[in-house]
CSV table of C-alpha atoms in Angstrom, one decimal:
chain,number,residue,atom,x,y,z
A,1,MET,CA,145.0,98.6,70.3
A,2,THR,CA,141.8,96.5,72.0
A,3,GLU,CA,138.4,97.0,71.5
A,4,PRO,CA,136.6,98.6,74.7
A,5,HIS,CA,134.5,96.3,76.7
A,6,PRO,CA,131.0,96.5,75.5
A,7,ASP,CA,130.3,97.8,79.3
A,8,ALA,CA,132.8,100.5,79.2
A,9,ALA,CA,132.3,104.2,78.1
A,10,SER,CA,131.8,103.7,73.9
A,11,ASP,CA,133.5,106.8,73.1
A,12,PRO,CA,137.4,107.6,74.1
A,13,LEU,CA,136.3,110.7,75.8
A,14,SER,CA,134.4,109.4,78.3
A,15,ARG,CA,137.1,106.7,78.9
A,16,GLU,CA,139.8,109.4,79.5
A,17,LEU,CA,137.4,111.2,82.0
A,18,LEU,CA,136.8,108.3,84.1
A,19,GLN,CA,140.5,107.2,84.1
A,20,SER,CA,141.2,110.7,84.9
A,21,VAL,CA,139.1,110.2,87.8
A,22,VAL,CA,140.5,107.1,89.2
A,23,GLU,CA,144.1,108.1,88.5
A,24,VAL,CA,143.4,111.3,90.4
A,25,ALA,CA,141.8,109.3,93.2
A,26,ARG,CA,144.8,107.1,93.3
A,27,ALA,CA,147.0,110.0,94.0
A,28,ILE,CA,145.4,111.8,96.4
A,29,PHE,CA,144.7,109.3,98.7
A,30,GLY,CA,148.2,107.2,97.8
A,31,ALA,CA,146.6,103.9,97.1
A,32,GLN,CA,147.1,100.9,95.3
A,33,ALA,CA,144.1,101.1,93.3
A,34,SER,CA,141.4,103.2,92.3
A,35,SER,CA,137.8,102.4,90.5
A,36,VAL,CA,134.3,104.0,89.3
A,37,PHE,CA,131.7,101.7,89.3
A,38,LEU,CA,128.2,102.3,87.5
A,39,TYR,CA,125.4,101.0,89.1
A,40,ASP,CA,123.5,99.0,86.6
A,41,GLN,CA,120.1,99.3,88.9
A,42,ALA,CA,118.1,96.7,86.4
A,43,ALA,CA,120.6,93.9,86.6
A,44,HIS,CA,121.8,95.4,90.5
A,45,GLU,CA,125.2,95.0,89.6
A,46,LEU,CA,127.9,97.3,89.6
A,47,VAL,CA,130.5,97.3,86.6
A,48,PHE,CA,133.9,98.5,86.7
A,49,GLN,CA,133.9,101.9,84.7
A,50,ALA,CA,137.4,102.9,85.1
A,51,VAL,CA,140.2,101.2,87.2
A,52,SER,CA,143.9,102.8,87.9
A,53,GLY,CA,146.4,100.3,89.5
A,54,GLN,CA,146.0,96.7,90.0
A,55,GLY,CA,143.4,95.3,87.8
A,56,GLU,CA,143.9,98.2,85.2
A,57,ASP,CA,144.2,95.9,82.5
A,58,HIS,CA,141.5,93.6,82.8
A,59,LEU,CA,138.7,94.8,85.1
A,60,VAL,CA,136.8,97.5,83.0
A,61,GLY,CA,133.4,95.8,82.0
A,62,ARG,CA,133.5,93.1,85.0
A,63,ARG,CA,130.3,92.9,86.6
A,64,PHE,CA,129.7,92.0,90.9
A,65,PRO,CA,126.4,91.6,92.4
A,66,ALA,CA,125.5,95.0,94.2
A,67,GLY,CA,123.7,93.4,97.4
A,68,ARG,CA,126.6,92.6,99.4
A,69,GLY,CA,130.0,94.1,101.0
A,70,ILE,CA,131.2,97.4,101.4
A,71,ALA,CA,130.4,99.0,97.8
A,72,GLY,CA,127.0,97.3,97.7
A,73,TRP,CA,125.9,99.1,101.4
A,74,VAL,CA,127.3,102.0,99.6
A,75,VAL,CA,124.6,102.1,97.1
A,76,SER,CA,122.2,100.8,99.3
A,77,SER,CA,122.9,103.9,101.5
A,78,GLY,CA,124.1,106.5,99.6
A,79,GLU,CA,126.7,107.2,102.5
A,80,PRO,CA,130.6,106.6,102.3
A,81,MET,CA,132.2,104.1,104.2
A,82,VAL,CA,136.1,104.0,104.8
A,83,VAL,CA,137.4,100.2,106.4
A,84,ASP,CA,140.5,99.3,107.7
A,85,ASP,CA,142.2,96.3,109.2
A,86,LEU,CA,140.5,94.0,106.5
A,87,ALA,CA,143.2,91.8,106.2
A,88,HIS,CA,141.9,89.9,109.4
A,89,ASN,CA,138.7,89.4,107.8
A,90,ALA,CA,138.0,85.9,106.8
A,91,VAL,CA,134.9,86.2,104.7
A,92,PHE,CA,134.1,90.1,103.8
A,93,ASP,CA,134.2,90.4,99.6
A,94,ARG,CA,137.4,87.7,99.6
A,95,GLU,CA,135.5,85.7,96.9
A,96,PHE,CA,135.6,88.8,94.8
A,97,ALA,CA,138.6,90.1,96.1
A,98,GLU,CA,140.8,87.7,95.0
A,99,SER,CA,138.6,87.2,91.3
A,100,THR,CA,140.4,90.6,91.1
A,101,GLU,CA,143.5,89.4,92.1
A,102,PHE,CA,144.0,91.9,95.2
A,103,VAL,CA,143.0,91.8,98.7
A,104,PRO,CA,143.4,95.0,99.9
A,105,ASP,CA,143.8,95.6,104.1
A,106,ALA,CA,142.1,98.8,103.7
A,107,ILE,CA,138.9,100.2,101.1
A,108,MET,CA,137.7,103.6,101.3
A,109,ALA,CA,134.3,103.8,99.2
A,110,ALA,CA,131.9,107.0,98.7
A,111,PRO,CA,128.5,107.2,96.5
A,112,LEU,CA,128.5,108.8,93.1
A,113,LEU,CA,124.9,110.7,93.5
A,114,HIS,CA,122.9,112.4,91.4
A,115,GLY,CA,120.3,114.9,93.8
A,116,GLU,CA,118.1,111.6,95.3
A,117,ARG,CA,120.0,108.5,92.9
A,118,VAL,CA,123.2,106.4,93.5
A,119,LEU,CA,125.0,106.3,89.7
A,120,GLY,CA,127.7,104.2,91.5
A,121,VAL,CA,130.5,104.2,93.4
A,122,LEU,CA,134.2,105.4,93.9
A,123,GLU,CA,136.5,103.0,95.4
A,124,VAL,CA,140.0,103.5,96.7
A,125,LEU,CA,142.0,100.5,97.4
A,126,GLU,CA,144.5,100.0,100.2
A,127,PRO,CA,145.3,104.0,100.4
A,128,VAL,CA,148.3,104.8,102.7
A,129,PRO,CA,147.8,104.7,106.5
A,130,GLN,CA,147.6,107.8,107.4
A,131,SER,CA,144.7,108.5,104.7
A,132,ARG,CA,142.6,105.6,106.3
A,133,SER,CA,141.2,106.6,109.1
A,134,SER,CA,140.5,110.4,110.2
A,135,LEU,CA,137.2,112.3,109.6
A,136,GLY,CA,139.0,114.8,107.2
A,137,GLU,CA,139.9,111.6,104.9
A,138,LEU,CA,136.2,110.8,105.1
A,139,ASP,CA,135.5,114.8,104.1
A,140,LEU,CA,138.0,114.3,100.9
A,141,LEU,CA,136.4,111.4,99.9
A,142,ALA,CA,133.3,112.8,99.6
A,143,LEU,CA,134.5,115.8,97.8
A,144,PHE,CA,136.1,113.9,95.5
A,145,ALA,CA,133.4,111.4,94.8
A,146,ASP,CA,130.8,114.8,94.2
A,147,GLN,CA,133.5,115.3,91.3
A,148,ALA,CA,133.3,112.0,90.4
A,149,ALA,CA,129.6,111.4,90.0
A,150,THR,CA,129.7,115.0,87.9
A,151,ALA,CA,132.0,113.1,85.5
A,152,LEU,CA,130.3,109.6,85.8
A,153,ARG,CA,126.9,111.9,84.5
A,154,VAL,CA,128.5,113.9,81.4
A,155,VAL,CA,129.6,109.9,80.7
A,156,LEU,CA,126.0,108.9,80.9
A,157,ASP,CA,124.6,112.0,78.9
A,158,ARG,CA,126.9,111.4,76.2
A,159,ARG,CA,126.2,107.6,76.5
A,160,VAL,CA,121.9,108.6,76.0
A,161,GLU,CA,122.9,111.2,73.5
A,162,ALA,CA,125.5,109.1,71.3
A,163,PRO,CA,122.7,106.5,70.0
A,164,ARG,CA,120.5,109.5,69.0
A,165,ALA,CA,123.3,111.3,67.1
A,166,ALA,CA,123.9,108.1,65.3
A,167,ARG,CA,120.1,108.0,64.5
A,168,GLU,CA,120.4,111.7,63.5
A,169,ARG,CA,123.1,111.2,61.0
A,170,ALA,CA,121.5,107.9,59.4
A,171,ALA,CA,118.1,110.1,58.7
A,172,ALA,CA,120.3,112.5,57.0
A,173,LEU,CA,122.0,110.0,54.8
A,174,ASP,CA,118.6,108.6,54.0
A,175,LEU,CA,117.5,111.8,53.1
A,176,VAL,CA,120.3,112.6,51.3
A,177,GLY,CA,119.9,109.2,49.2
A,178,SER,CA,116.9,110.1,48.8
A,179,LEU,CA,117.5,113.2,47.1
A,180,GLN,CA,120.2,111.5,45.0
A,181,ARG,CA,117.8,108.8,43.6
A,182,LEU,CA,115.3,111.9,43.0
A,183,LEU,CA,118.0,113.7,40.9
A,184,GLU,CA,119.2,110.3,39.3
A,185,SER,CA,115.7,109.2,38.4
A,186,GLY,CA,115.6,112.4,35.7
A,187,THR,CA,112.2,113.7,37.2
A,188,PRO,CA,111.5,116.8,34.9
A,189,ALA,CA,110.2,119.7,36.8
A,190,PRO,CA,107.1,120.6,36.5
B,1,MET,CA,115.0,116.2,91.6
B,2,ASN,CA,118.3,117.7,90.3
B,3,ALA,CA,121.8,117.8,92.1
B,4,SER,CA,121.3,121.6,93.1
B,5,PRO,CA,119.9,121.0,97.0
B,6,ARG,CA,123.6,119.6,97.3
B,7,ARG,CA,125.1,122.3,95.6
B,8,THR,CA,123.3,124.3,98.3
B,9,ALA,CA,123.9,122.0,101.4
B,10,ALA,CA,127.8,122.1,100.7
B,11,ARG,CA,128.7,124.3,103.1
B,12,LEU,CA,126.6,122.4,105.9
B,13,ASN,CA,128.6,120.1,108.1
B,14,TRP,CA,127.4,117.1,110.2
B,15,ASN,CA,130.2,116.7,112.1
B,16,LEU,CA,132.8,118.5,114.7
B,17,ARG,CA,135.5,119.4,112.4
B,18,GLY,CA,138.7,121.3,113.5
B,19,ARG,CA,137.1,122.0,117.2
B,20,GLY,CA,137.1,120.4,120.6
B,21,PRO,CA,134.9,120.3,123.8
B,22,GLY,CA,136.3,123.9,125.0
B,23,ASP,CA,135.5,125.3,121.3
B,24,VAL,CA,131.4,124.4,122.2
B,25,ALA,CA,130.9,124.7,125.7
B,26,VAL,CA,127.4,125.2,126.6
B,27,VAL,CA,125.4,127.1,130.0
B,28,ALA,CA,122.5,125.4,130.8
B,29,ASP,CA,119.4,126.1,132.5
B,30,GLY,CA,118.0,122.9,134.6
B,31,GLU,CA,118.5,120.9,137.4
B,32,PRO,CA,121.7,119.9,137.9
B,33,VAL,CA,121.8,115.9,136.3
B,34,ALA,CA,124.7,114.4,137.3
B,35,PRO,CA,126.5,111.9,134.9
B,36,ALA,CA,126.5,109.3,138.0
B,37,TRP,CA,122.9,109.6,138.6
B,38,ALA,CA,122.4,108.9,134.8
B,39,PHE,CA,124.8,106.3,133.5
B,40,ASP,CA,126.7,105.0,136.9
B,41,GLY,CA,125.5,101.1,137.4
B,42,GLY,CA,123.5,101.3,133.9
B,43,THR,CA,124.4,98.3,132.2
B,44,GLY,CA,121.4,98.5,129.6
B,45,ARG,CA,119.4,95.7,131.4
B,46,GLY,CA,116.4,94.8,130.3
B,47,VAL,CA,116.6,97.3,128.1
B,48,ARG,CA,115.4,96.5,124.2
B,49,VAL,CA,117.4,97.9,121.9
B,50,CYS,CA,116.6,97.2,118.0
B,51,VAL,CA,119.3,98.0,115.1
B,52,VAL,CA,117.9,98.9,112.0
B,53,ASP,CA,120.6,97.9,108.9
B,54,SER,CA,122.3,95.5,107.4
B,55,GLY,CA,121.5,92.6,109.6
B,56,VAL,CA,123.7,91.7,112.6
B,57,GLU,CA,125.6,88.7,112.5
B,58,HIS,CA,125.1,86.1,115.6
B,59,GLY,CA,127.7,84.8,118.1
B,60,HIS,CA,129.9,87.3,117.1
B,61,PRO,CA,132.0,87.4,120.3
B,62,LEU,CA,131.9,91.3,120.9
B,63,ILE,CA,127.9,91.0,120.5
B,64,GLY,CA,126.9,88.2,121.9
B,65,ARG,CA,123.5,86.8,121.9
B,66,VAL,CA,121.0,88.5,119.6
B,67,GLU,CA,117.2,87.9,120.8
B,68,GLY,CA,115.8,88.2,117.5
B,69,SER,CA,116.6,89.1,114.1
B,70,TRP,CA,113.7,90.2,111.0
B,71,ALA,CA,114.5,91.3,107.2
B,72,VAL,CA,112.0,93.1,105.1
B,73,VAL,CA,111.9,91.2,102.0
B,74,THR,CA,109.3,92.2,99.1
B,75,ALA,CA,106.4,90.5,98.9
B,76,GLU,CA,103.7,90.7,96.2
B,77,THR,CA,101.8,93.4,98.5
B,78,GLY,CA,105.0,95.6,99.1
B,79,PRO,CA,107.7,95.3,101.8
B,80,GLU,CA,107.3,93.0,104.7
B,81,VAL,CA,108.6,92.3,107.8
B,82,ARG,CA,109.9,87.9,108.2
B,83,VAL,CA,111.9,86.6,110.7
B,84,SER,CA,115.1,85.8,108.9
B,85,SER,CA,118.7,84.3,109.8
B,86,ASP,CA,120.4,85.4,107.2
B,87,GLY,CA,122.9,87.6,109.6
B,88,ASP,CA,124.4,91.0,108.0
B,89,ALA,CA,124.9,91.6,104.5
B,90,CYS,CA,128.0,93.6,104.8
B,91,GLY,CA,129.3,94.2,107.9
B,92,HIS,CA,127.7,97.6,108.9
B,93,GLY,CA,125.0,96.2,111.3
B,94,THR,CA,127.4,94.1,113.3
B,95,ALA,CA,129.8,97.0,113.9
B,96,CYS,CA,126.6,98.7,115.2
B,97,ALA,CA,125.6,96.0,117.5
B,98,GLY,CA,129.1,95.8,118.8
B,99,ILE,CA,129.3,99.3,120.0
B,100,ILE,CA,125.8,99.5,121.6
B,101,ARG,CA,127.0,95.9,123.0
B,102,ARG,CA,130.5,97.7,124.1
B,103,VAL,CA,128.4,100.6,125.7
B,104,ALA,CA,125.5,98.9,127.5
B,105,PRO,CA,127.0,95.2,128.0
B,106,GLU,CA,123.7,93.8,129.4
B,107,CYS,CA,120.8,95.3,127.0
B,108,GLU,CA,118.4,93.0,124.9
B,109,LEU,CA,119.9,93.5,120.9
B,110,TYR,CA,117.7,92.8,118.3
B,111,SER,CA,118.3,93.4,114.1
B,112,VAL,CA,115.8,94.2,111.8
B,113,ARG,CA,118.1,94.4,108.3
B,114,VAL,CA,116.6,97.1,105.7
B,115,LEU,CA,119.4,97.1,103.2
B,116,GLY,CA,121.4,94.2,100.9
B,117,GLU,CA,120.6,91.9,98.4
B,118,ARG,CA,118.7,93.2,95.9
B,119,PHE,CA,117.2,96.5,98.2
B,120,THR,CA,118.3,99.3,96.1
B,121,GLY,CA,117.9,102.3,97.4
B,122,THR,CA,116.7,103.1,101.3
B,123,GLY,CA,113.3,104.6,101.0
B,124,ASP,CA,110.7,101.8,100.9
B,125,MET,CA,112.9,99.2,103.1
B,126,LEU,CA,114.0,101.8,105.5
B,127,MET,CA,110.3,103.1,105.6
B,128,ALA,CA,109.0,99.4,106.4
B,129,GLY,CA,111.7,98.5,108.9
B,130,LEU,CA,111.6,101.5,110.8
B,131,ARG,CA,107.9,101.6,111.0
B,132,TRP,CA,107.7,97.7,112.2
B,133,ALA,CA,110.4,98.1,114.8
B,134,VAL,CA,108.5,100.8,116.3
B,135,ARG,CA,105.1,99.4,117.0
B,136,GLN,CA,107.0,96.4,118.4
B,137,GLY,CA,107.7,98.8,121.2
B,138,PHE,CA,111.6,98.6,121.4
B,139,ASP,CA,113.1,100.9,123.9
B,140,VAL,CA,115.7,102.5,121.6
B,141,ILE,CA,116.5,102.3,117.9
B,142,ASN,CA,119.6,102.4,116.5
B,143,LEU,CA,119.3,103.8,113.1
B,144,SER,CA,122.7,104.7,111.5
B,145,LEU,CA,120.8,105.2,108.3
B,146,SER,CA,119.1,107.8,106.2
B,147,THR,CA,117.1,108.6,103.2
B,148,THR,CA,117.9,111.6,100.7
B,149,ARG,CA,114.2,111.0,99.3
B,150,ALA,CA,112.4,113.5,100.0
B,151,ARG,CA,109.5,111.7,99.4
B,152,PHE,CA,109.9,110.0,102.2
B,153,ALA,CA,110.3,113.0,104.7
B,154,ALA,CA,106.5,113.7,105.7
B,155,GLU,CA,106.1,109.8,106.1
B,156,LEU,CA,109.4,109.5,108.5
B,157,HIS,CA,108.2,112.6,109.9
B,158,ALA,CA,105.3,111.3,111.5
B,159,LEU,CA,106.6,108.1,112.4
B,160,ALA,CA,109.7,109.4,114.3
B,161,ASP,CA,107.0,111.2,116.0
B,162,GLU,CA,104.9,108.3,116.6
B,163,ALA,CA,107.7,107.0,118.1
B,164,TYR,CA,108.8,109.6,120.4
B,165,PHE,CA,105.4,109.6,122.1
B,166,ARG,CA,105.5,105.6,122.4
B,167,ARG,CA,108.6,106.6,124.2
B,168,THR,CA,110.5,104.7,121.4
B,169,VAL,CA,113.3,106.8,121.0
B,170,ILE,CA,115.3,106.6,117.7
B,171,VAL,CA,119.0,107.4,117.7
B,172,ALA,CA,119.4,108.5,114.1
B,173,SER,CA,122.7,109.3,112.4
B,174,ALA,CA,123.7,112.0,110.3
B,175,HIS,CA,124.4,111.6,106.9
B,176,ASN,CA,128.2,111.7,106.3
B,177,MET,CA,128.2,113.9,103.4
B,178,PRO,CA,126.6,117.3,102.9
B,179,VAL,CA,123.4,116.1,101.8
B,180,GLU,CA,120.1,116.8,103.2
B,181,SER,CA,118.3,113.4,104.2
B,182,PHE,CA,116.3,111.9,106.8
B,183,PRO,CA,115.0,111.6,109.8
B,184,TRP,CA,118.0,113.0,111.5
B,185,ARG,CA,117.0,116.3,111.2
B,186,PHE,CA,114.0,115.9,113.1
B,187,ALA,CA,113.6,117.0,116.6
B,188,SER,CA,111.3,114.1,117.6
B,189,VAL,CA,114.7,111.9,117.2
B,190,ILE,CA,118.5,112.1,118.9
B,191,SER,CA,120.6,113.0,116.3
B,192,VAL,CA,124.5,112.3,116.1
B,193,GLY,CA,127.5,112.9,114.3
B,194,SER,CA,131.2,112.6,115.2
B,195,HIS,CA,133.7,114.3,117.0
B,196,GLN,CA,137.7,113.9,116.7
B,197,GLU,CA,138.4,113.6,120.5
B,198,ASP,CA,140.5,110.4,121.0
B,199,ASP,CA,138.5,109.6,124.4
B,200,PRO,CA,136.4,106.4,123.2
B,201,ASP,CA,133.9,107.7,126.3
B,202,LEU,CA,133.2,111.4,125.0
B,203,TYR,CA,130.2,112.8,124.1
B,204,LEU,CA,129.5,116.5,123.5
B,205,TYR,CA,126.2,118.2,122.9
B,206,ASN,CA,126.1,120.6,119.7
B,207,PRO,CA,125.1,124.0,120.3
B,208,ALA,CA,124.5,124.8,117.0
B,209,PRO,CA,121.8,121.8,115.9
B,210,PRO,CA,120.4,120.4,113.7
B,211,VAL,CA,123.0,117.4,114.7
B,212,GLU,CA,122.0,117.6,118.4
B,213,PHE,CA,125.3,115.0,119.6
B,214,PHE,CA,129.0,114.5,118.9
B,215,ALA,CA,130.0,110.9,119.8
B,216,PRO,CA,133.3,108.8,118.9
B,217,GLY,CA,133.3,108.4,115.2
B,218,GLN,CA,137.4,108.5,113.8
B,219,ASN,CA,139.2,105.6,113.9
B,220,VAL,CA,136.7,103.1,115.8
B,221,THR,CA,137.8,99.2,116.1
B,222,ALA,CA,134.3,97.9,115.4
B,223,ALA,CA,133.1,94.3,115.3
B,224,TRP,CA,133.1,92.7,111.6
B,225,LEU,CA,131.5,89.9,109.8
B,226,GLY,CA,133.1,86.5,110.5
B,227,GLY,CA,133.7,87.2,114.1
B,228,THR,CA,136.2,89.4,113.7
B,229,THR,CA,137.1,93.3,113.9
B,230,ILE,CA,138.1,96.5,111.6
B,231,ARG,CA,138.4,100.0,112.3
B,232,THR,CA,136.4,102.1,110.8
B,233,THR,CA,135.1,106.0,110.8
B,234,GLY,CA,131.8,107.8,110.4
B,235,ASN,CA,128.7,109.2,112.1
B,236,SER,CA,127.6,105.8,111.5
B,237,PHE,CA,129.8,104.4,114.4
B,238,ALA,CA,128.7,107.5,116.7
B,239,THR,CA,125.3,107.1,116.6
B,240,PRO,CA,125.3,103.4,118.3
B,241,PHE,CA,127.6,105.0,121.1
B,242,ILE,CA,124.6,107.1,121.7
B,243,ALA,CA,121.8,104.7,121.4
B,244,GLY,CA,123.8,102.6,124.0
B,245,GLN,CA,124.1,105.5,126.6
B,246,CYS,CA,120.3,105.9,126.0
B,247,ALA,CA,119.9,102.2,127.2
B,248,ARG,CA,122.3,102.7,130.2
B,249,VAL,CA,120.0,105.7,131.3
B,250,LEU,CA,116.6,103.6,130.7
B,251,SER,CA,118.2,100.7,132.5
B,252,LYS,CA,118.5,102.9,135.5
B,253,HIS,CA,115.2,105.2,135.0
B,254,PRO,CA,112.7,103.0,133.1
B,255,ARG,CA,110.2,105.7,133.5
B,256,LEU,CA,111.8,108.4,131.2
B,257,THR,CA,109.8,109.8,128.2
B,258,THR,CA,112.0,110.4,125.3
B,259,PHE,CA,112.0,114.1,125.8
B,260,GLN,CA,113.2,113.4,129.4
B,261,LEU,CA,115.9,110.8,128.1
B,262,LYS,CA,117.0,113.6,125.4
B,263,ASN,CA,117.4,116.1,128.2
B,264,THR,CA,119.6,113.7,130.2
B,265,LEU,CA,121.7,113.2,127.7
B,266,TYR,CA,122.0,117.4,127.1
B,267,LEU,CA,122.4,117.8,130.6
B,268,SER,CA,125.1,115.2,131.2
B,269,ALA,CA,127.3,116.3,128.0
B,270,ALA,CA,131.1,117.4,128.9
B,271,ASN,CA,130.7,120.4,127.5
B,272,VAL,CA,127.2,121.4,129.3
B,273,ARG,CA,127.3,123.2,132.4
B,274,ILE,CA,124.5,123.7,134.5
B,275,GLY,CA,124.3,127.8,135.2
B,276,THR,CA,122.7,129.4,138.3
B,277,GLY,CA,119.7,130.3,136.8
B,278,GLY,CA,118.8,134.5,135.3
B,279,ALA,CA,119.9,135.7,132.4
B,280,PRO,CA,123.4,135.0,131.0
């Protein structure tokens, strides 16, 4: 088994949770691919956290600037967006899309919100044509993004909790070690 | 802030879903305002319309001339508005400008870019760009954006009132998700959501605000980067339709106040019928 990318979710359960989100999103919209991005505010970058479909084997952990394109607009506006007929478009995100070896004709993207914060973006590439252009589909995307946001929050909480748990384990081991040394030193009881 | 307001708002709906014009019929009191009086021959000529968004692509065949472009940038003292030739960061502003141009072909279009590059979130940049636009005295401001950040609500409210009294009409998009956001919820702006009808020229008054008008926002063909077009869906694209209608009305009736303009839209909406007065 290959090691997860350093920017990917660090524990298997988190990875499984996010993977299930993108698998279901892809199935709901009959899409070629779906991704969840984490928004790294400090770097102003989006990081692939989970991918279903094209790019699944190599995109997790890859970063790209969050200032441009549809995903960028979703991050900065906090609004979902549905764009169809991109195949006619000569410039939009093509460089990035080609770097992922997939240039879609249609993209649906929604913010993953926690209160006032945008935690990331859910993107659905190349949904079936009937899923692309109605208000009902936009609603469905927003509804599912709500669930995806909850999943991403769980992952982020676990990310914060994991180092704390590791520190506590290390402290406990230190304590056990100290006790052991104390016992071995044969210090007589008073 | 935790996520609970979103849960509370889960039943809210900022669009006309599953209902048509007949389901939102309104009988209004007032002097009859025929749509012909409001719109016919109104091309937007002489009306200055500013798109506060991600920028507008210059020279797009569906947009033509953009009279002026600015961008909010981060300076040492905070956000500043500067002349900009950077165009559009994503295509959203270009889409809005193209719809305004279709509806009001002779209006003067301007752009203030408040999104893109390293702009994180809509609060500070949106405030700075909108305030600047209001104080320039544009006749119409298209704002297909909102902020969910409650700390900006009071300041935005004051700014929306300032615009209202200056006769700058802010046409603001309702959020596409069931979340609380601003400034579209304020009575001093004209707020817009989407209907699902195919008629590209139909707009409706909403008898159950806060969204006051519904306009075409589903499967809309819109200008996009590189001189192209895309098809898209959302309240963002219903809003510039109403902004364009405002420009048409104002080009015919330039002395209208903001409240008169809103009343004209109300009385001219396809689902509003003028009654004969008295009790309903």
